[in-house]
Amino acid sequence: MISANLSAIFYLISGVLFILALRGLSSPETSRQGNLFGILGMIIAITVTFLSIGNFSSGFIFVLIFLLVGGLIGAFIAYKIPMTAMPELVAGFHSLVGLAAVFVAISAFLNPEAFNLGFPGNIKLGSLIEMSIGAAVGAITFSGSIIAFLKLQGIMSGSPITFKGQHPLNALILISIVIVIYLLCSTQSSNLFWILLAISFLIGFLLIIPIGGADMPVVISMLNSYSGWAAAGIGFTLENTALIITGALVGSSGAILSYIMCKGMNRSFFNVILGGFGGTEQTKNSASKEQKPVKSGNAEDAAFLMKNASSVIIVPGYGMAVAQAQHALREMVDTLKKNNIKVSYAIHPVAGRMPGHMNVLLAEANVPYDEVFELEEINNDFANADVAFVIGANDVTNPVAKTDPQSPIYGMPVLDVEKCKSVLFVKRSLSPGYAGIDNDLFYKENTLMLFADAKKMTEDITKNLD
Amino acid sequence: MMEIDPFIFRLSIFILSIFIGYYVVWSVTPSLHTPLMSVTNAISSVIIVGAIIAGLAGNSNSIFDNSSIFGFLAISLAAINIFGGFLVTQRMLAMYKKKKKDK
């Protein structure tokens, strides 16, 4: 058994290692080392906890068993999961952090003596406030992430679910959470604790159902942030530095990612959270769509255009992930490079279903990361490029965002794809994207539509390039 | 002089960590935002320390009482995240490669 002061120092060390783990992600070279720091920090935190309790009796065996069972499941998932399913995986993991926070809070509420927080029915006020907040945020994270998971997995429809009086109802529930926490702290009633958990689960569910599929990058980042705040709340209860530091890091990390994602769509955070965006506006635009002429081509035309180009920019989007076309795409690019054509990739901040989604998929397909560029880095290059190859992206290329103040996506930063000499647009049909609006790019003089599955089209183009 | 409540020290650590988080996360390259999410997931599962304390709180007569069973469940949930989170991050980061200098 080690002293409380010594273990506090070790917790501090593991907190610092977690900071270094995030610091490592500033570049791909240092990132792997950063991850090792994170693992080391975790090992220190767990070991110190065992040593500070110093109870290696029968309970200890069970701790190890539960730890191993969880660990095996986690390791199995980590090795089996396809990279395209990363958004679902992260949402699922968030829900587990949330639920773990809830369980620890329940346990501390039922047996406060174990944590030096007082006695059942007479828990220290400060600790009770901290654990109620931790439990409530944890419960919201859990149920919210479950909904996000179901939407990403396609088990639940990605279109927003809205009903009358939704916002007043949510506001009412949020206010009642505050009231219940207040009553709980003044009465210490365990019934109120269970009620608090129940309504927190409910509000997490209600908060996420009105948010549409394309806004998932924001939702995932936001839930990431919540899971951090829940951990911090529990950290205050347990008076544990490692947990407080980590909670603050994760909380601010998720908040920054949400901010970046909102900026990528030029929408305010509240606009996203209130939901209802997308899926509802198709009717307005479908009428005028029929008249405009569209040029469509096949793989042979596309291959011809690319063969005669000297530089090509690839614009991947969620459709590439759905079609699993990243490997086929890399093969096509390899062929282009053999013909001395310069190829680079342009990634919009909100391409895909989570921050950095496209980068991971391209990395999986062995695309070197120094050929992949962010919007600000590459947007000026479109004017000098010969061909833009849009694969699975839509709204993020729509010039309407720059020209039509009436459009719901007006002001959103978009890739200047139309400035290329010619645009190849791989898409299954002319249907609008998730914002529910028509893409002007389809009808431009220099756009050639390639109507096909992204993967099949890319493979066909590669064949025609040889 | 009055003694300062230890809560204030914890609050100070918390607030300063938010600022550290703010600057550290802004320096993360956008191409690594997905690994960032999975690694934050893994480290927030350090909540397992609370779960272990809760799990071991039961006495030797009843290892599984009402409160410790929640502790044990939380241990498993957090362990899924710790192993899953770090390993999947490792797997992703291993894929990020620089251009091969073939000339």
Coordinates of C-alpha atoms in Angstrom, one line a residue:
Chain A
M1 CA 0.0 0.0 0.0
I2 CA 1.4 3.4 -1.0
S3 CA 0.6 6.7 0.6
A4 CA -2.1 9.0 -0.8
N5 CA 0.4 11.7 -1.6
L6 CA 2.6 9.3 -3.6
S7 CA -0.3 8.0 -5.6
A8 CA -1.5 11.5 -6.3
I9 CA 1.9 12.2 -7.8
F10 CA 1.6 9.2 -10.0
Y11 CA -1.8 10.2 -11.1
L12 CA -0.4 13.6 -12.0
I13 CA 2.3 11.9 -14.1
S14 CA -0.2 9.8 -15.9
G15 CA -2.2 13.1 -16.6
V16 CA 1.0 14.6 -18.1
L17 CA 1.5 11.5 -20.3
F18 CA -2.0 11.9 -21.6
I19 CA -1.2 15.5 -22.6
L20 CA 1.8 14.2 -24.4
A21 CA -0.3 11.6 -26.2
L22 CA -2.4 14.4 -27.7
R23 CA 0.6 16.5 -28.4
G24 CA 2.1 13.7 -30.4
L25 CA -0.8 14.0 -32.9
S26 CA 0.5 17.3 -34.2
S27 CA 2.3 15.3 -36.9
P28 CA 2.0 11.7 -38.2
E29 CA 5.7 11.1 -37.4
T30 CA 5.3 11.8 -33.6
S31 CA 1.8 10.4 -33.3
R32 CA 2.8 6.7 -32.8
Q33 CA 5.2 7.7 -29.9
G34 CA 2.3 9.8 -28.5
N35 CA 0.0 6.8 -28.5
L36 CA 2.7 4.9 -26.5
F37 CA 2.8 7.7 -23.9
G38 CA -1.0 7.4 -23.6
I39 CA -0.7 3.6 -23.0
L40 CA 2.0 4.2 -20.4
G41 CA -0.1 6.8 -18.6
M42 CA -3.0 4.3 -18.5
I43 CA -0.8 1.5 -17.1
I44 CA 0.6 3.8 -14.4
A45 CA -2.9 5.0 -13.4
I46 CA -4.3 1.4 -13.1
T47 CA -1.2 0.1 -11.3
V48 CA -1.2 2.9 -8.8
T49 CA -4.9 2.4 -8.1
F50 CA -4.2 -1.3 -7.2
L51 CA -1.3 -0.3 -5.0
S52 CA -3.1 2.4 -3.2
I53 CA -6.0 0.1 -2.3
G54 CA -3.5 -2.6 -1.4
N55 CA -6.3 -5.2 -1.2
F56 CA -5.2 -8.2 -3.1
S57 CA -7.9 -10.5 -1.7
S58 CA -10.5 -12.4 -3.6
G59 CA -12.1 -9.2 -5.0
F60 CA -8.8 -8.5 -6.8
I61 CA -9.2 -11.7 -8.9
F62 CA -12.6 -10.5 -10.1
V63 CA -11.3 -7.1 -11.0
L64 CA -8.7 -8.8 -13.2
I65 CA -11.3 -11.1 -14.7
F66 CA -13.6 -8.2 -15.6
L67 CA -10.7 -6.2 -16.9
L68 CA -9.5 -9.0 -19.1
V69 CA -13.0 -9.7 -20.5
G70 CA -13.4 -6.1 -21.4
G71 CA -9.9 -5.9 -22.7
L72 CA -10.4 -8.9 -25.0
I73 CA -13.6 -7.6 -26.4
G74 CA -12.0 -4.2 -27.0
A75 CA -8.9 -5.7 -28.7
F76 CA -11.1 -8.0 -30.8
I77 CA -13.2 -5.0 -32.0
A78 CA -10.1 -2.9 -32.6
Y79 CA -8.6 -5.5 -35.0
K80 CA -11.8 -6.5 -36.7
I81 CA -13.4 -3.2 -37.4
P82 CA -13.1 -2.0 -41.0
M83 CA -11.8 1.6 -41.4
T84 CA -15.0 2.7 -43.1
A85 CA -16.9 1.9 -39.8
M86 CA -14.8 4.2 -37.7
P87 CA -17.5 6.8 -37.0
E88 CA -19.8 4.1 -35.7
L89 CA -17.0 2.7 -33.6
V90 CA -16.2 6.0 -32.0
A91 CA -19.8 6.7 -31.3
G92 CA -20.1 3.3 -29.7
F93 CA -17.0 3.9 -27.6
H94 CA -18.4 7.2 -26.4
S95 CA -21.5 5.5 -25.2
L96 CA -19.4 3.1 -23.1
V97 CA -17.4 6.0 -21.5
G98 CA -20.8 7.6 -20.6
L99 CA -22.2 4.4 -19.2
A100 CA -19.0 3.7 -17.2
A101 CA -19.3 7.2 -15.7
V102 CA -22.9 6.5 -14.7
F103 CA -22.0 3.1 -13.1
V104 CA -19.1 4.6 -11.1
A105 CA -21.4 7.4 -9.9
I106 CA -24.1 4.9 -8.9
S107 CA -21.5 2.9 -7.1
A108 CA -20.2 6.0 -5.3
F109 CA -23.8 7.0 -4.4
L110 CA -24.6 3.5 -2.9
N111 CA -21.3 3.1 -1.1
P112 CA -19.8 6.5 -0.4
E113 CA -17.6 5.2 2.4
A114 CA -15.4 3.4 -0.1
F115 CA -14.5 6.7 -1.7
N116 CA -14.3 8.7 1.6
L117 CA -17.3 10.8 0.6
G118 CA -19.4 10.3 3.7
F119 CA -22.2 7.8 4.5
P120 CA -25.3 6.7 2.6
G121 CA -27.9 9.4 3.2
N122 CA -25.3 11.8 4.4
I123 CA -22.9 12.3 1.5
K124 CA -20.7 15.4 1.5
L125 CA -22.6 18.2 -0.4
G126 CA -19.8 19.0 -2.8
S127 CA -19.2 15.4 -3.7
L128 CA -22.9 14.8 -4.2
I129 CA -23.1 17.8 -6.6
E130 CA -20.1 16.6 -8.5
M131 CA -21.3 13.0 -8.8
S132 CA -24.8 14.1 -9.9
I133 CA -23.4 16.2 -12.6
G134 CA -21.0 13.4 -13.7
A135 CA -23.9 10.9 -13.7
A136 CA -26.2 13.2 -15.6
V137 CA -23.7 14.1 -18.3
G138 CA -22.6 10.5 -18.5
A139 CA -26.2 9.4 -19.0
I140 CA -26.7 12.0 -21.7
T141 CA -23.5 10.9 -23.4
F142 CA -24.6 7.3 -23.3
S143 CA -28.1 7.6 -24.8
G144 CA -27.0 10.3 -27.2
S145 CA -24.2 8.1 -28.5
I146 CA -26.4 5.1 -28.9
I147 CA -28.7 7.2 -31.2
A148 CA -25.7 8.5 -33.1
F149 CA -24.4 4.9 -33.4
L150 CA -27.8 3.6 -34.7
K151 CA -28.0 6.5 -37.2
L152 CA -24.4 6.0 -38.5
Q153 CA -24.9 2.2 -38.7
G154 CA -28.0 2.7 -40.8
I155 CA -30.2 0.8 -38.3
M156 CA -32.0 4.1 -37.7
S157 CA -32.8 6.5 -40.6
G158 CA -30.3 9.3 -40.9
S159 CA -33.1 11.9 -41.6
P160 CA -34.0 14.2 -38.7
I161 CA -36.9 13.2 -36.5
T162 CA -38.8 16.3 -35.5
F163 CA -42.2 16.8 -33.8
K164 CA -44.2 19.7 -32.6
G165 CA -43.2 21.2 -29.2
Q166 CA -39.8 19.4 -29.4
H167 CA -37.7 22.3 -28.3
P168 CA -39.9 23.4 -25.4
L169 CA -40.0 19.8 -24.2
N170 CA -36.2 19.5 -24.3
A171 CA -35.9 22.8 -22.5
L172 CA -38.4 21.6 -19.9
I173 CA -36.4 18.4 -19.3
L174 CA -33.1 20.3 -19.0
I175 CA -34.6 22.6 -16.4
S176 CA -36.0 19.7 -14.5
I177 CA -32.6 18.1 -14.4
V178 CA -31.2 21.1 -12.6
I179 CA -34.2 21.1 -10.2
V180 CA -33.8 17.4 -9.5
I181 CA -30.1 17.8 -8.8
Y182 CA -31.0 20.7 -6.4
L183 CA -33.6 18.5 -4.6
L184 CA -31.3 15.5 -4.5
C185 CA -28.6 17.6 -2.8
S186 CA -30.9 18.9 -0.2
T187 CA -32.8 15.6 0.6
Q188 CA -30.1 12.9 -0.3
S189 CA -33.0 10.8 -1.5
S190 CA -32.0 7.8 -3.6
N191 CA -35.3 7.9 -5.5
L192 CA -34.3 11.3 -6.8
F193 CA -30.9 9.9 -7.9
W194 CA -32.7 7.3 -10.0
I195 CA -35.1 9.9 -11.4
L196 CA -32.1 12.1 -12.3
L197 CA -30.5 9.2 -14.3
A198 CA -33.8 8.4 -16.0
I199 CA -34.5 11.9 -17.3
S200 CA -30.8 12.3 -18.3
F201 CA -31.0 9.2 -20.4
L202 CA -34.2 10.5 -21.9
I203 CA -32.8 13.9 -22.8
G204 CA -29.7 12.4 -24.4
F205 CA -32.0 10.4 -26.7
L206 CA -34.2 13.4 -27.5
L207 CA -31.3 15.8 -28.2
I208 CA -29.8 13.6 -30.9
I209 CA -32.9 12.3 -32.8
P210 CA -33.6 15.6 -34.6
I211 CA -30.1 15.9 -36.0
G212 CA -29.6 14.7 -39.6
G213 CA -26.9 12.3 -40.9
A214 CA -24.8 15.0 -42.5
D215 CA -24.4 16.8 -39.2
M216 CA -23.0 13.6 -37.6
P217 CA -19.4 15.1 -37.6
V218 CA -20.6 17.8 -35.2
V219 CA -22.6 15.3 -33.1
I220 CA -19.7 12.9 -32.7
S221 CA -17.4 15.7 -31.7
M222 CA -19.9 17.0 -29.2
L223 CA -20.5 13.6 -27.6
N224 CA -16.7 13.3 -27.4
S225 CA -16.7 16.5 -25.5
Y226 CA -19.5 15.4 -23.2
S227 CA -17.7 12.1 -22.4
G228 CA -14.8 14.3 -21.2
W229 CA -16.9 16.5 -19.0
A230 CA -18.6 13.4 -17.5
A231 CA -15.1 12.0 -16.7
A232 CA -14.0 15.3 -15.2
G233 CA -17.2 15.3 -13.0
I234 CA -16.4 11.9 -11.7
G235 CA -12.7 13.0 -11.3
F236 CA -13.8 15.7 -8.9
T237 CA -15.9 13.2 -6.9
L238 CA -13.0 10.8 -6.6
E239 CA -10.5 13.7 -6.1
N240 CA -8.4 12.1 -8.8
T241 CA -6.0 14.3 -10.7
A242 CA -5.5 12.0 -13.7
L243 CA -9.2 11.9 -14.2
I244 CA -9.7 15.7 -13.9
I245 CA -6.8 16.4 -16.3
T246 CA -8.1 13.9 -18.8
G247 CA -11.6 15.0 -18.5
A248 CA -10.6 18.6 -19.2
L249 CA -8.4 17.6 -22.2
V250 CA -11.1 15.4 -23.8
G251 CA -13.8 18.0 -23.1
S252 CA -11.9 20.8 -24.8
S253 CA -10.8 18.5 -27.6
G254 CA -14.3 17.6 -28.5
A255 CA -15.5 21.2 -28.2
I256 CA -12.8 22.4 -30.6
L257 CA -13.6 19.7 -33.1
S258 CA -17.3 20.6 -32.9
Y259 CA -16.3 24.2 -33.6
I260 CA -14.1 23.3 -36.6
M261 CA -17.0 21.1 -38.0
C262 CA -19.5 23.9 -37.5
K263 CA -17.2 26.4 -39.2
G264 CA -16.7 23.9 -42.1
M265 CA -20.5 24.1 -42.7
N266 CA -20.8 27.8 -41.9
R267 CA -23.5 27.1 -39.3
S268 CA -23.7 28.0 -35.7
F269 CA -23.4 25.3 -33.0
F270 CA -27.0 26.0 -31.9
N271 CA -28.3 25.7 -35.4
V272 CA -26.8 22.2 -35.6
I273 CA -28.0 21.2 -32.1
L274 CA -31.5 22.3 -32.7
G275 CA -31.5 20.0 -35.6
G276 CA -34.0 19.5 -38.4
F277 CA -31.5 20.4 -41.1
G278 CA -31.5 18.4 -44.4
G279 CA -33.9 15.9 -45.8
T280 CA -36.8 18.3 -45.9
E281 CA -36.1 20.6 -48.7
Q282 CA -36.0 18.3 -51.7
T283 CA -39.6 19.2 -52.8
K284 CA -38.7 22.8 -53.3
N285 CA -36.0 22.1 -55.8
S286 CA -37.2 19.1 -57.7
A287 CA -39.5 21.1 -60.0
S288 CA -36.8 23.1 -61.8
K289 CA -34.4 20.2 -62.1
E290 CA -35.7 18.5 -65.2
Q291 CA -35.1 21.2 -67.8
K292 CA -31.4 21.7 -67.3
P293 CA -29.1 19.7 -69.6
V294 CA -26.5 17.4 -68.1
K295 CA -23.5 15.9 -69.9
S296 CA -22.8 12.4 -69.0
G297 CA -20.0 10.1 -70.0
N298 CA -18.5 6.7 -69.4
A299 CA -15.2 5.4 -68.1
E300 CA -13.6 5.7 -71.5
D301 CA -14.3 9.4 -71.8
A302 CA -13.0 9.9 -68.2
A303 CA -9.8 8.0 -69.0
F304 CA -9.3 10.0 -72.1
L305 CA -9.6 13.3 -70.2
M306 CA -7.3 12.2 -67.5
K307 CA -4.7 10.8 -69.8
N308 CA -4.4 14.2 -71.5
A309 CA -4.2 16.1 -68.2
S310 CA -1.0 17.1 -66.5
S311 CA -2.5 17.5 -63.1
V312 CA -5.5 15.9 -61.4
I313 CA -7.1 16.8 -58.1
I314 CA -9.2 14.1 -56.4
V315 CA -12.1 15.2 -54.2
P316 CA -13.3 12.3 -52.0
G317 CA -16.5 12.3 -49.9
Y318 CA -18.8 10.1 -47.9
G319 CA -19.8 8.2 -51.1
M320 CA -16.3 6.9 -51.4
A321 CA -16.6 5.4 -47.9
V322 CA -19.9 3.8 -48.7
A323 CA -18.7 2.3 -51.9
Q324 CA -15.4 1.2 -50.3
A325 CA -13.7 2.7 -53.3
Q326 CA -10.5 4.0 -51.6
H327 CA -8.3 1.1 -52.8
A328 CA -9.6 1.2 -56.3
L329 CA -9.0 4.9 -56.3
R330 CA -5.4 4.5 -55.2
E331 CA -4.8 2.0 -58.1
M332 CA -6.3 4.5 -60.5
V333 CA -3.9 7.2 -59.1
D334 CA -0.9 4.8 -59.4
T335 CA -1.7 4.4 -63.1
L336 CA -2.0 8.1 -63.6
K337 CA 1.3 8.7 -61.8
K338 CA 3.0 6.2 -64.2
N339 CA 1.9 8.4 -67.0
N340 CA 3.6 11.4 -65.2
I341 CA 0.4 13.0 -64.2
K342 CA 0.5 15.0 -61.0
V343 CA -2.1 13.9 -58.5
S344 CA -3.2 15.4 -55.2
Y345 CA -6.2 15.0 -52.9
A346 CA -8.4 17.7 -51.6
I347 CA -10.3 17.1 -48.3
H348 CA -13.1 19.3 -47.1
P349 CA -13.3 19.6 -43.3
V350 CA -16.8 18.0 -43.1
A351 CA -16.2 15.3 -45.8
G352 CA -17.4 12.0 -44.4
R353 CA -19.2 11.3 -41.2
M354 CA -16.5 12.4 -38.7
P355 CA -13.5 14.7 -38.4
G356 CA -10.6 13.3 -40.4
H357 CA -12.7 10.4 -41.8
M358 CA -11.4 10.7 -45.4
N359 CA -7.8 11.0 -44.3
V360 CA -8.0 7.7 -42.5
L361 CA -9.5 5.9 -45.5
L362 CA -6.9 7.2 -47.8
A363 CA -4.2 6.3 -45.4
E364 CA -5.7 2.8 -45.3
A365 CA -5.4 2.6 -49.1
N366 CA -1.6 3.5 -48.8
V367 CA -2.0 7.0 -50.0
P368 CA 1.0 9.0 -48.7
Y369 CA -0.3 11.7 -46.3
D370 CA 1.8 14.4 -48.0
E371 CA -0.3 14.1 -51.1
V372 CA -3.5 14.9 -49.1
F373 CA -4.4 18.5 -48.6
E374 CA -6.9 20.5 -46.6
L375 CA -9.3 23.0 -48.1
E376 CA -7.2 26.1 -47.5
E377 CA -4.0 24.5 -48.7
I378 CA -5.3 23.4 -52.1
N379 CA -8.2 25.6 -53.0
N380 CA -6.2 27.9 -55.1
D381 CA -4.7 25.0 -57.1
F382 CA -8.1 24.1 -58.8
A383 CA -7.7 27.0 -61.2
N384 CA -4.4 25.5 -62.5
A385 CA -5.5 21.9 -62.5
D386 CA -6.8 20.1 -65.6
V387 CA -9.1 17.6 -64.1
A388 CA -11.0 17.5 -60.8
F389 CA -12.3 14.0 -60.0
V390 CA -15.1 14.2 -57.5
I391 CA -15.9 10.9 -56.0
G392 CA -18.6 10.6 -53.4
A393 CA -18.6 14.3 -52.4
N394 CA -21.4 16.6 -53.3
D395 CA -22.5 19.6 -51.1
V396 CA -18.9 20.5 -50.3
T397 CA -18.3 21.2 -54.1
N398 CA -21.5 23.1 -54.7
P399 CA -20.8 26.6 -56.1
V400 CA -24.2 27.7 -55.0
A401 CA -22.6 28.3 -51.5
K402 CA -20.7 31.2 -53.1
T403 CA -23.4 32.6 -55.4
D404 CA -26.9 32.2 -54.0
P405 CA -27.7 34.0 -50.8
Q406 CA -31.0 32.1 -50.7
S407 CA -29.4 28.7 -50.5
P408 CA -29.3 27.0 -47.1
I409 CA -25.6 26.3 -47.6
Y410 CA -24.7 29.9 -48.6
G411 CA -21.5 31.0 -47.0
M412 CA -20.2 27.5 -46.4
P413 CA -16.6 27.1 -47.5
V414 CA -16.5 24.9 -50.6
L415 CA -13.8 23.5 -52.8
D416 CA -13.5 25.5 -56.0
V417 CA -13.9 22.5 -58.2
E418 CA -15.6 24.3 -61.0
K419 CA -12.4 26.3 -61.7
C420 CA -10.8 23.2 -63.1
K421 CA -10.6 22.9 -66.9
S422 CA -12.9 19.9 -66.6
V423 CA -14.7 18.2 -63.8
L424 CA -15.5 14.5 -63.6
F425 CA -18.3 13.8 -61.1
V426 CA -18.9 10.2 -60.1
K427 CA -22.4 9.8 -58.7
R428 CA -25.1 7.2 -58.8
S429 CA -27.8 9.6 -59.8
L430 CA -28.7 13.3 -60.0
S431 CA -30.3 13.2 -56.5
P432 CA -29.4 16.1 -54.2
G433 CA -26.9 15.7 -51.3
Y434 CA -27.7 15.6 -47.7
A435 CA -28.4 19.4 -47.5
G436 CA -31.3 18.5 -49.9
I437 CA -30.2 21.1 -52.5
D438 CA -29.4 20.7 -56.2
N439 CA -25.7 21.0 -57.1
D440 CA -25.1 23.6 -59.8
L441 CA -21.9 21.8 -60.7
F442 CA -23.8 19.1 -62.5
Y443 CA -25.0 21.5 -65.2
K444 CA -21.8 23.3 -65.9
E445 CA -20.2 23.3 -69.4
N446 CA -17.1 21.6 -68.2
T447 CA -18.7 19.0 -66.0
L448 CA -18.9 15.4 -67.1
M449 CA -21.2 13.2 -65.0
L450 CA -20.2 9.6 -64.5
F451 CA -23.3 7.8 -63.4
A452 CA -22.1 4.6 -61.6
D453 CA -21.1 3.1 -58.4
A454 CA -17.9 4.8 -57.3
K455 CA -15.8 1.7 -57.0
K456 CA -16.9 0.2 -60.3
M457 CA -16.4 3.4 -62.2
T458 CA -12.9 3.9 -60.7
E459 CA -11.9 0.3 -61.7
D460 CA -13.2 0.8 -65.2
I461 CA -11.3 4.0 -65.6
T462 CA -8.1 2.3 -64.5
K463 CA -8.7 -0.4 -67.2
N464 CA -9.2 2.2 -69.8
L465 CA -6.1 4.1 -68.8
D466 CA -3.8 1.2 -69.7
Chain B
M1 CA -4.8 32.8 7.4
M2 CA -7.7 30.6 6.5
E3 CA -7.0 27.2 4.9
I4 CA -7.9 26.8 1.2
D5 CA -10.4 24.2 0.4
P6 CA -8.7 21.3 -1.6
F7 CA -11.6 21.7 -4.1
I8 CA -10.0 25.0 -5.2
F9 CA -6.8 23.2 -6.1
R10 CA -8.6 20.6 -8.1
L11 CA -10.6 23.3 -9.8
S12 CA -7.3 25.1 -10.7
I13 CA -5.9 21.9 -12.2
F14 CA -9.2 21.5 -14.1
I15 CA -9.2 25.0 -15.5
L16 CA -5.5 25.0 -16.5
S17 CA -6.0 21.6 -18.1
I18 CA -8.8 23.0 -20.3
F19 CA -6.3 25.6 -21.5
I20 CA -3.6 23.0 -22.1
G21 CA -6.2 21.0 -24.0
Y22 CA -7.2 24.0 -26.0
Y23 CA -3.7 24.7 -27.3
V24 CA -2.6 21.1 -27.7
V25 CA -5.7 20.2 -29.7
W26 CA -5.5 23.2 -32.0
S27 CA -2.0 22.0 -32.9
V28 CA -3.3 18.6 -34.0
T29 CA -3.1 18.3 -37.7
P30 CA -6.6 17.9 -39.3
S31 CA -5.6 14.7 -41.1
L32 CA -5.3 13.1 -37.6
H33 CA -8.6 14.2 -36.3
T34 CA -10.0 10.7 -36.4
P35 CA -7.1 9.2 -34.3
L36 CA -7.5 12.1 -32.0
M37 CA -11.1 11.1 -31.3
S38 CA -10.2 7.5 -30.7
V39 CA -7.3 8.3 -28.4
T40 CA -9.3 10.8 -26.4
N41 CA -11.8 8.0 -26.1
A42 CA -9.2 5.7 -24.7
I43 CA -7.7 8.1 -22.2
S44 CA -11.1 9.2 -20.9
S45 CA -11.5 5.6 -19.9
V46 CA -9.0 6.3 -17.1
I47 CA -12.4 6.5 -15.3
I48 CA -11.5 2.8 -14.7
V49 CA -9.6 3.9 -11.6
G50 CA -13.0 4.8 -10.0
A51 CA -14.5 1.6 -11.2
I52 CA -11.6 -0.4 -9.6
I53 CA -12.1 1.4 -6.3
A54 CA -15.8 0.7 -6.5
G55 CA -15.3 -3.0 -7.4
L56 CA -12.9 -3.6 -4.5
A57 CA -15.1 -1.8 -2.0
G58 CA -17.2 -4.9 -1.2
N59 CA -15.9 -6.9 1.8
S60 CA -14.7 -10.4 1.7
N61 CA -18.0 -11.9 2.7
S62 CA -19.9 -10.4 -0.2
I63 CA -17.7 -9.5 -3.2
F64 CA -20.7 -8.7 -5.2
D65 CA -22.9 -6.3 -3.3
N66 CA -25.1 -3.7 -4.8
S67 CA -22.4 -1.1 -5.2
S68 CA -19.4 -3.3 -6.2
I69 CA -21.3 -5.0 -9.0
F70 CA -21.7 -1.6 -10.7
G71 CA -18.0 -1.2 -10.2
F72 CA -17.2 -4.5 -11.9
L73 CA -19.5 -3.7 -14.8
A74 CA -17.8 -0.3 -15.2
I75 CA -14.4 -2.0 -15.2
S76 CA -15.4 -4.1 -18.2
L77 CA -16.9 -1.2 -20.1
A78 CA -13.8 1.0 -19.5
A79 CA -11.5 -1.9 -20.4
I80 CA -13.3 -2.3 -23.8
N81 CA -12.5 1.4 -24.4
I82 CA -9.0 1.3 -23.2
F83 CA -7.9 -1.7 -25.2
G84 CA -10.1 -0.9 -28.2
G85 CA -9.3 2.8 -28.2
F86 CA -5.5 2.5 -28.0
L87 CA -5.3 -0.5 -30.4
V88 CA -7.5 1.0 -33.0
T89 CA -5.5 4.3 -32.8
Q90 CA -2.3 2.3 -33.2
R91 CA -3.7 0.5 -36.2
M92 CA -4.8 3.8 -37.8
L93 CA -1.5 5.6 -37.1
A94 CA 0.5 2.8 -38.6
M95 CA -1.2 3.4 -41.9
Y96 CA -0.1 7.1 -42.2
K97 CA 3.0 6.9 -44.4
K98 CA 5.1 9.4 -46.2
K99 CA 5.6 9.4 -49.9
K100 CA 8.3 6.8 -50.8
K101 CA 11.3 8.5 -52.4
D102 CA 11.6 6.2 -55.4
K103 CA 13.8 8.5 -57.4

